[in-house]
CSV table of C-alpha atoms in Angstrom, one decimal:
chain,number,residue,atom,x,y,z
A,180,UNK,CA,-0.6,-51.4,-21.2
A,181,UNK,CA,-3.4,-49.2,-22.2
A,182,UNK,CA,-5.0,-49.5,-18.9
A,183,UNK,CA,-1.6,-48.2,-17.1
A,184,UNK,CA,-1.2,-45.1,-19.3
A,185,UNK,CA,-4.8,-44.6,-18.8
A,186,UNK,CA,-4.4,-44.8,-15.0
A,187,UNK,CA,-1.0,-42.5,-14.9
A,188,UNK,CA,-3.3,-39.7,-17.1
A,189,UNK,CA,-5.8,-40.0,-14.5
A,190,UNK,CA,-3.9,-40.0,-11.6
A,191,UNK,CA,-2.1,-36.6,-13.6
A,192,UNK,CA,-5.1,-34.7,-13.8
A,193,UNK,CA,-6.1,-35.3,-10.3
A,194,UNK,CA,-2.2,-34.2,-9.6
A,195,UNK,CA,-3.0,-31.1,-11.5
A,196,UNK,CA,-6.0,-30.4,-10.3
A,197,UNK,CA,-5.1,-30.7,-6.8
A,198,UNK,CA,-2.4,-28.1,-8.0
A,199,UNK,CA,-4.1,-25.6,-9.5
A,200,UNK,CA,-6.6,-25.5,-6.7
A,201,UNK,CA,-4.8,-25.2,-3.8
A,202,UNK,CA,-2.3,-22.9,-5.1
A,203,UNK,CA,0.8,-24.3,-4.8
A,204,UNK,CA,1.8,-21.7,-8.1
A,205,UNK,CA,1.6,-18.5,-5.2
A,206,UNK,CA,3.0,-18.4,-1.8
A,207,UNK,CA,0.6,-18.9,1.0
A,208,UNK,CA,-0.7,-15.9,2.6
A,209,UNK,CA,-0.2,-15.5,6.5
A,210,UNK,CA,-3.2,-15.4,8.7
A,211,UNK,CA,-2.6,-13.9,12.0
A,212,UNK,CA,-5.1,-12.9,15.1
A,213,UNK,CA,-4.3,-9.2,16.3
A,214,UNK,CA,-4.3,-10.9,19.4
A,215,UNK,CA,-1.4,-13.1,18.6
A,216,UNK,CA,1.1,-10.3,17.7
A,217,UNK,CA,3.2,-8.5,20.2
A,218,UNK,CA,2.2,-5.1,21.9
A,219,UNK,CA,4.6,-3.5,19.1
A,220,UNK,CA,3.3,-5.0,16.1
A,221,UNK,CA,-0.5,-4.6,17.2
A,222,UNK,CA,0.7,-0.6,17.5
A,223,UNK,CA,1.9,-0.5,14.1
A,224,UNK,CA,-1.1,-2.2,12.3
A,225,UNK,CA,-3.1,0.2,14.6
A,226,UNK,CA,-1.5,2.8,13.0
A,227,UNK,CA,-1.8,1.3,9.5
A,228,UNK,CA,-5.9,0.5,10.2
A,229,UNK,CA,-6.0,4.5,11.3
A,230,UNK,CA,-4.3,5.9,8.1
A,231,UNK,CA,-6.9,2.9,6.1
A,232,UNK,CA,-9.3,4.4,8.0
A,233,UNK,CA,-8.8,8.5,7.9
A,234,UNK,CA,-7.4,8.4,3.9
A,235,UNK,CA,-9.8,5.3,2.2
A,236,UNK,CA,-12.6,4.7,4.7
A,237,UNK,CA,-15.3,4.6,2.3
A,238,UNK,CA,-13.1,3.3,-1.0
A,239,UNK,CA,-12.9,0.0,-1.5
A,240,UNK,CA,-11.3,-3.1,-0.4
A,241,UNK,CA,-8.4,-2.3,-3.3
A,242,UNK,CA,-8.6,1.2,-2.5
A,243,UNK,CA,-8.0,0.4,1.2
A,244,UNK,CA,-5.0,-2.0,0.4
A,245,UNK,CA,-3.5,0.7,-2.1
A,246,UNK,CA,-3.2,3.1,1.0
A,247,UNK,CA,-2.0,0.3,3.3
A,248,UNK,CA,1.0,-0.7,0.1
A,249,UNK,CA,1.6,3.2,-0.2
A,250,UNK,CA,2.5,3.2,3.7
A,251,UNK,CA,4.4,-0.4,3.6
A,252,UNK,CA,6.2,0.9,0.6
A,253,UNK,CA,7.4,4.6,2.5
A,254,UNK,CA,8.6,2.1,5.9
A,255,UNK,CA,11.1,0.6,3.0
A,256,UNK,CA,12.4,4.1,2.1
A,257,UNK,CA,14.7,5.7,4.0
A,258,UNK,CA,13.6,9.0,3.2
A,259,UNK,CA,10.1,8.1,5.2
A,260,UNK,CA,10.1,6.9,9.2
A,261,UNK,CA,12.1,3.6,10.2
A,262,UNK,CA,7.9,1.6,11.1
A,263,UNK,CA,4.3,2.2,10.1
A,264,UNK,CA,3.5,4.7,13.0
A,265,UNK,CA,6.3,7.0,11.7
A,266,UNK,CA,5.6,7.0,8.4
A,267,UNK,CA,2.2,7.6,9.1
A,268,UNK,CA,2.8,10.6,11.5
A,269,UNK,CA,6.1,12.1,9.6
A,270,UNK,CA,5.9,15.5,8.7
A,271,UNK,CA,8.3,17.6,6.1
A,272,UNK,CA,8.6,20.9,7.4
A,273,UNK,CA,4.8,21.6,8.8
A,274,UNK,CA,3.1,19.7,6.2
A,275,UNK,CA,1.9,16.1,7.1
A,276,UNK,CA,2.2,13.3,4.5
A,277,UNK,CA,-1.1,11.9,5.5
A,278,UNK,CA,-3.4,15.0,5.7
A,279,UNK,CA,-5.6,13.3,8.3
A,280,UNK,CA,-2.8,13.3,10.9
A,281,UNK,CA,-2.5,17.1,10.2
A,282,UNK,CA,-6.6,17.7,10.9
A,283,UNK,CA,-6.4,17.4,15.0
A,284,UNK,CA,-7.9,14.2,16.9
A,285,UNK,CA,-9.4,12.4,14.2
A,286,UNK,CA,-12.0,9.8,15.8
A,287,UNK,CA,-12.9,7.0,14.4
A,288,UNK,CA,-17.0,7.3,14.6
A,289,UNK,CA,-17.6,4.0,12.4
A,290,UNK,CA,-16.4,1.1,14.0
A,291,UNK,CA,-17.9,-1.6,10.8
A,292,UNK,CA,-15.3,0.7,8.8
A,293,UNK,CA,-12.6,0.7,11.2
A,294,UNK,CA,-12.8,-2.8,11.8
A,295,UNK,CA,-12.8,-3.6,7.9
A,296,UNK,CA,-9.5,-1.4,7.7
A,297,UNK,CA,-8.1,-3.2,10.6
A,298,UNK,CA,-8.5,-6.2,9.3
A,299,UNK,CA,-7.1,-5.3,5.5
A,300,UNK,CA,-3.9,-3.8,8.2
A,301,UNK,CA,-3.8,-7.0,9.2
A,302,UNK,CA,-3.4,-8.8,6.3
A,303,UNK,CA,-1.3,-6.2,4.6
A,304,UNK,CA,1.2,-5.8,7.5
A,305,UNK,CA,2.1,-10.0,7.7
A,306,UNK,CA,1.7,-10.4,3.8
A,307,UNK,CA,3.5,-7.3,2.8
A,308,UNK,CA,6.6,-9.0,1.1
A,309,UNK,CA,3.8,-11.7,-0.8
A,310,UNK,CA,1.4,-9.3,-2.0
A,311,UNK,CA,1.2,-8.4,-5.4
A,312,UNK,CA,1.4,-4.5,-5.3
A,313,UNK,CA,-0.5,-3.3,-7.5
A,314,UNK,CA,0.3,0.7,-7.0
A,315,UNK,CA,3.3,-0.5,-8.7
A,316,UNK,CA,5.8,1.0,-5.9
A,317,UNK,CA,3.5,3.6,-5.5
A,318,UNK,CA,5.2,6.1,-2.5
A,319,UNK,CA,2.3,8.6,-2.9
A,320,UNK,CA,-1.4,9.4,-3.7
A,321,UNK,CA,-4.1,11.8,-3.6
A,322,UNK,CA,-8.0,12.3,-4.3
A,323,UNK,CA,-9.3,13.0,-7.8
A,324,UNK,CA,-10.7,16.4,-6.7
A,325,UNK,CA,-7.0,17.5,-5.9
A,326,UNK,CA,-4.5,18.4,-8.5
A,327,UNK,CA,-0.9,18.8,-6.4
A,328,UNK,CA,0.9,19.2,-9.9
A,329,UNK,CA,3.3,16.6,-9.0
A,330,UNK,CA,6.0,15.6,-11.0
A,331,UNK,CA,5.7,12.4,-10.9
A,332,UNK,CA,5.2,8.9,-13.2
A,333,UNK,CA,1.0,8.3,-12.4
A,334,UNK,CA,1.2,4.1,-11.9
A,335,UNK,CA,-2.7,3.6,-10.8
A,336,UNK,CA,-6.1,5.0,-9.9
A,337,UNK,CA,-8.2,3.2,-7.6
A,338,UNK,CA,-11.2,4.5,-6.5
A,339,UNK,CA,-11.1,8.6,-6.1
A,340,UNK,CA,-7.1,7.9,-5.1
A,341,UNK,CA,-4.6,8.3,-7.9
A,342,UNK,CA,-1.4,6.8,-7.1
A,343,UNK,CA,2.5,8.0,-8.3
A,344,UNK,CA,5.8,6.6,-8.1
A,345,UNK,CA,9.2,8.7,-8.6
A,346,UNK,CA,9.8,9.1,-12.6
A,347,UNK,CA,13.2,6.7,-12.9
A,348,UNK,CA,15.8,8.1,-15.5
A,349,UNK,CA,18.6,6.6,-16.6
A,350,UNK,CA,22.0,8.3,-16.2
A,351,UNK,CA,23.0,6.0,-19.0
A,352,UNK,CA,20.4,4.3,-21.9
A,353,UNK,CA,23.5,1.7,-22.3
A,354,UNK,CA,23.7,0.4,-18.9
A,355,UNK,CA,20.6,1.1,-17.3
A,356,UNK,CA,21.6,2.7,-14.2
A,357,UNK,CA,18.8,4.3,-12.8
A,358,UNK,CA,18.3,8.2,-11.2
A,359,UNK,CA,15.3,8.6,-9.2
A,360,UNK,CA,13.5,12.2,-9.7
């Protein structure tokens, strides 16, 4: 008898070790070749690696996927473009949302950079609904040597970005119903 409970403890911790190790607590991220995407996906992550690129170049890794969440979270507003490449090229009135876009032909001149940003596009653009965001919903950012006065709930700074969300407000402390501002 001792020997079986013995045994069935062993054979538990190998269980939970297995577990614990491979992850089975988290979703599995997606890998995925550029190559193996269609001609309209590999557009919008080339879009995505640009804005990486032009806004968080030299931040980094997290600083590079807070600017990649920032635009995945504007494609699921409807007040920002319907894909990547819209969101990334919208402008409100004459003022660009990504300041980059705004500057003329923007090249890319370091292609170890651009290929580090198209890589975290990449990942970002088929893991988007498993990553854990943490700009917290962040729809905006800008450099600490900036001060836009924005009215807005600060959720984050990563590297010389600080990152905002809409302040919520209820219209009701009862029920909860929230009022974005």
């Amino acid at each position: 008898m001792q020997k079986r409970l013995y045994f069935i403890l062993i054979l538990f911790l190998i269980s939970f070790t297995i577990y614990a190790i491979t992850g089975w607590t988290h979703e599995k991220v997606i890998s995925v070749q550029y190559s193996q995407l269609t001609k309209d996906a590999q557009k919008q992550v080339d879009c995505l690696a640009q804005n990486i690129y032009h806004e968080a170049g030299w931040e980094p890794e997290k600083g590079k996927i807070a600017v990649a969440l920032v635009t995945m979270n504007r494609v699921q507003d409807d007040r920002f473009g319907k894909d990547i490449c819209s969101v990334v090229k919208q402008k409100t009135n004459t003022v660009c949302q990504f300041s980059w876009f705004c500057e003329g032909k923007k090249l890319i001149t370091n292609n170890f950079v651009y290929d580090q940003a198209r890589d975290i596009a990449l990942y970002v653009y088929a893991n988007y609904e498993k990553i854990n965001d943490f700009t917290q919903g962040a729809l905006y950012y800008h450099a600490d040597y900036v001060n836009p006065r924005w009215k807005l709930e600060k959720t984050t700074v990563i590297g010389r970005h600080i990152f905002y969300k809409e302040k919520v407000v209820y219209d009701d402390e009862q029920t909860k119903h929230p009022i974005k501002r």
